[in-house]
Short mmCIF file of C-alpha atoms in Angstrom, two decimals:
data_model
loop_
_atom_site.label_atom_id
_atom_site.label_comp_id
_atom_site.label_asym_id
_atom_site.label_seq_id
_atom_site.Cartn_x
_atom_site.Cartn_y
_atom_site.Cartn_z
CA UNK B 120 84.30 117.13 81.31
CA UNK B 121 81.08 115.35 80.39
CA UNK B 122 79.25 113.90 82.98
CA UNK B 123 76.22 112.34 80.83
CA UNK B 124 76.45 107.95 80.08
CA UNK B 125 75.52 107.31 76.44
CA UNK B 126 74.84 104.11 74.71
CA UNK B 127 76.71 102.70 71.95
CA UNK B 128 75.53 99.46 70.07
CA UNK B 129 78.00 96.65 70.12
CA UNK B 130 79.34 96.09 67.25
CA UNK B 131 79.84 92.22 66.09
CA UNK B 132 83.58 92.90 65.94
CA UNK B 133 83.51 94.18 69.47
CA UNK B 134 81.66 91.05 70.93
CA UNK B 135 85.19 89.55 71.86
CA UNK B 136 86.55 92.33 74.21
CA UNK B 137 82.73 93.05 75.31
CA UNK B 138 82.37 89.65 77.09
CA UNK B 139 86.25 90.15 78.73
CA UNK B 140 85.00 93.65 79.98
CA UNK B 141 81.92 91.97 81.61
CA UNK B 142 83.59 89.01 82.58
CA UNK B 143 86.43 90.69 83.56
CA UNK B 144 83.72 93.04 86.06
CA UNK B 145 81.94 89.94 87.37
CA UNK B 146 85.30 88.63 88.58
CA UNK B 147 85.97 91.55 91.06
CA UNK B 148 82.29 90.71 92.68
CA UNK B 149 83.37 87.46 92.64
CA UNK B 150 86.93 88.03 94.25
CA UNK B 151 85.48 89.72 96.84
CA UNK B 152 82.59 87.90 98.14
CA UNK B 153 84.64 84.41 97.65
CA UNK B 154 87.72 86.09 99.08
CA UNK B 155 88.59 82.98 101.60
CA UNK B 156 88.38 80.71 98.41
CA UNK B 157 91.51 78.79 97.64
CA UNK B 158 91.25 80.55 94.04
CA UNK B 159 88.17 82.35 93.47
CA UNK B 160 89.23 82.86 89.68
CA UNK B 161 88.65 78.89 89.33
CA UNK B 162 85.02 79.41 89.99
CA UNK B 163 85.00 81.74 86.63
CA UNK B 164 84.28 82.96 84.19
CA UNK B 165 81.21 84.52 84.97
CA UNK B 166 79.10 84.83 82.94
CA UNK B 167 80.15 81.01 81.17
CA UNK B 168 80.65 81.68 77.39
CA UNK B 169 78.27 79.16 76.73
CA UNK B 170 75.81 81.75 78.98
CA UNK B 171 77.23 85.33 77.14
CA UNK B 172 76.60 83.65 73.81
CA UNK B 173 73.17 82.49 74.07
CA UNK B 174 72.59 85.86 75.68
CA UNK B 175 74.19 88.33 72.99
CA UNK B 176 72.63 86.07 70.03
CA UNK B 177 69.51 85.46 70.85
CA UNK B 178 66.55 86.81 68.30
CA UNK B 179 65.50 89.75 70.99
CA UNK B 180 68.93 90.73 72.32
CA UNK B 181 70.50 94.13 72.31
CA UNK B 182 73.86 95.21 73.35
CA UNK B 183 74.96 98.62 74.32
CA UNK B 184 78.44 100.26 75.84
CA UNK B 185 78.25 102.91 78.43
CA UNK B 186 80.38 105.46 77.47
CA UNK B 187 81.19 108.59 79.56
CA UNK B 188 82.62 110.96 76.82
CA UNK B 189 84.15 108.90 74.30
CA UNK B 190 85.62 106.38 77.26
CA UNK B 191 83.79 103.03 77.68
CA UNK B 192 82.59 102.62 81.34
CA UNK B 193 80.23 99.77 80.78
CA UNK B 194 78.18 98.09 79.40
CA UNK B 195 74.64 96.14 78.91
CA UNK B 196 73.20 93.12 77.07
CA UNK B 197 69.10 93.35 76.81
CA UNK B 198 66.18 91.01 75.82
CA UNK B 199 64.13 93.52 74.82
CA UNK B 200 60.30 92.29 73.75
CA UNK B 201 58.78 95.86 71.92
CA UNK B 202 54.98 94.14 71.33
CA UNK B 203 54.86 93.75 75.36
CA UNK B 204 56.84 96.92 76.20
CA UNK B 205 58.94 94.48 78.83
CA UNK B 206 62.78 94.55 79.06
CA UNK B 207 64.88 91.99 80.21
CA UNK B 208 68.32 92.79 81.42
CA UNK B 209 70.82 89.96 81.07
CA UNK B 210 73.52 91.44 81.98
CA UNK B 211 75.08 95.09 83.27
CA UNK B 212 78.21 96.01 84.03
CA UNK B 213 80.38 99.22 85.08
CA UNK B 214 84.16 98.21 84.72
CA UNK B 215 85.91 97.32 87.91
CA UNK B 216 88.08 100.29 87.40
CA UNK B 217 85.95 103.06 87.57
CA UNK B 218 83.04 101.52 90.63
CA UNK B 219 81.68 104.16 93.45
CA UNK B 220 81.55 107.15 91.24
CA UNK B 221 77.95 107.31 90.68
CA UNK B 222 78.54 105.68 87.27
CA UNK B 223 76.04 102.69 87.74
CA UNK B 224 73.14 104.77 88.05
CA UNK B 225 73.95 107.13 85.51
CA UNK B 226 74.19 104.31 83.03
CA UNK B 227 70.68 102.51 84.34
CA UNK B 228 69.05 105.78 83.97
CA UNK B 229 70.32 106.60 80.80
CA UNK B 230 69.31 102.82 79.56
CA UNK B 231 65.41 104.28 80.81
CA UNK B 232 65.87 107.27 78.44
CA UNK B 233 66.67 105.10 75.51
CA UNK B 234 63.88 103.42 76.25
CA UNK B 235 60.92 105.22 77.21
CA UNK B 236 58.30 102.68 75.98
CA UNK B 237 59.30 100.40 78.33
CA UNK B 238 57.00 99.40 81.22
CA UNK B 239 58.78 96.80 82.79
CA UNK B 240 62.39 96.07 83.50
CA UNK B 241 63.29 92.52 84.56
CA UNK B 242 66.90 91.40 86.04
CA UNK B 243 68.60 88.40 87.86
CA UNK B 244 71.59 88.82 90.30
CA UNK B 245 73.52 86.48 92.35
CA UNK B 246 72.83 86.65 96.40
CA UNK B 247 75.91 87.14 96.83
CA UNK B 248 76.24 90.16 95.13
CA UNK B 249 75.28 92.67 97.75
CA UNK B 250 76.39 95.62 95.81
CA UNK B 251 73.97 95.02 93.18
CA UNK B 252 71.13 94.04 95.49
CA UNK B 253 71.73 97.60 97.18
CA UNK B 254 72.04 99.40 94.06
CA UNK B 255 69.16 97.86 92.37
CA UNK B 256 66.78 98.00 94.78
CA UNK B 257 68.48 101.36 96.50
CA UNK B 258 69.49 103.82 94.05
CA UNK B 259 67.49 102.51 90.49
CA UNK B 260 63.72 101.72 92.27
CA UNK B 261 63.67 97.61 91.64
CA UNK B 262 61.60 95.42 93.90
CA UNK B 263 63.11 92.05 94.53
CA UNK B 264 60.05 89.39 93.74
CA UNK B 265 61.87 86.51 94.15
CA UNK B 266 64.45 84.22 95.47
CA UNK B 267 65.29 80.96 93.83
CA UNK B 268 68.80 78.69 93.64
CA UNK B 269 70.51 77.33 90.39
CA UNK B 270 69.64 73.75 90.08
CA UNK B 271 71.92 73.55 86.96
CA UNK B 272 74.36 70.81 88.24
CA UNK B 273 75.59 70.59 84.45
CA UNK B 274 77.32 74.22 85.20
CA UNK B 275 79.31 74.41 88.14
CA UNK B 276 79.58 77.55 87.87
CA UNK B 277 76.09 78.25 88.65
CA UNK B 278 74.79 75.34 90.77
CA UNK B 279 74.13 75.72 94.23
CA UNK B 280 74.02 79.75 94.15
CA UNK B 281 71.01 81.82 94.85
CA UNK B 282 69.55 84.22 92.76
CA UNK B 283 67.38 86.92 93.39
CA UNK B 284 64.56 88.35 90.59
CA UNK B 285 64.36 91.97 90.45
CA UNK B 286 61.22 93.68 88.59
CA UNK B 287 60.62 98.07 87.86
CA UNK B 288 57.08 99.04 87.01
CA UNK B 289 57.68 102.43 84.97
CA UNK B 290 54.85 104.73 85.74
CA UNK B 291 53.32 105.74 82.63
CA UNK B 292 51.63 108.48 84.00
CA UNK B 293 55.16 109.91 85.87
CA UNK B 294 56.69 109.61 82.21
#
């Protein structure tokens, strides 16, 4: 069985069932940290389409699949800016299905290796989202560097939550 997370681009005729995966994943984070709400699916989706879209079609943006094998596990949409070696991850996701099998860090790790010229990885996650706070900071070496709320009251399904900002140095000289 192979054990090693590759990356596959996205292919514009995959974008549909790309953003359902990763929706589809934010929901269970959702679901459980909004468990007492009336109907936490309401609150959804999450990412907003309106969000996904700018994201996946923006000038700098590069999607990949995790695959394990030739089964999709995940998946990743990047701003990646080559001149200033800094990467900024939009959004990452590991299917609901397969979560706490080591599969997270496999992929992040595996998103280093295909790119090694990086120097600086930047993300955004929810506060709520303890999971990824843990596994970000925890298991792939982010620092959290700051802590700011939504003030988006156009997009209710952003206002009022905090985020945190997550930034990796890479080492040159470990590389």
């Amino acid at each position: 069985m192979d054990t090693k997370i590759t990356l596959t681009p996205v292919l514009s005729t995959q974008i549909d069932t790309f953003k359902k995966d990763l929706q589809d994943a934010f929901l269970k984070g959702l679901i459980d940290a909004f468990s007492e709400a009336e109907n936490p699916i309401d609150m959804g989706p999450i990412p907003s389409d309106k969000d996904f879209d700018e994201s996946i079609h923006s000038p700098e943006s590069a999607s990949y699949y995790f695959k394990l094998g030739d089964t999709v596990v995940g998946g990743v949409v990047l701003q990646t800016n080559k001149q200033a070696q800094k990467n900024e991850v939009d959004f990452f996701y590991i299917k609901a299905d397969v979560h706490s099998k080591g599969l997270g860090t496999k992929a992040w790790f595996a998103l280093e290796e295909n790119f090694p010229q990086t120097k600086s990885w930047e993300l955004h996650t929810p506060y709520f989202e303890k999971r990824n706070i843990h596994f970000y900071v925890n298991k792939c070496g982010f620092k959290i560097v700051e802590i700011y709320m939504m003030e988006d009251l156009n997009d209710p399904t952003e206002a009022g939550y905090e985020f945190l900002r997550f930034e990796k140095i890479i080492n040159t000289k470990d590389c």
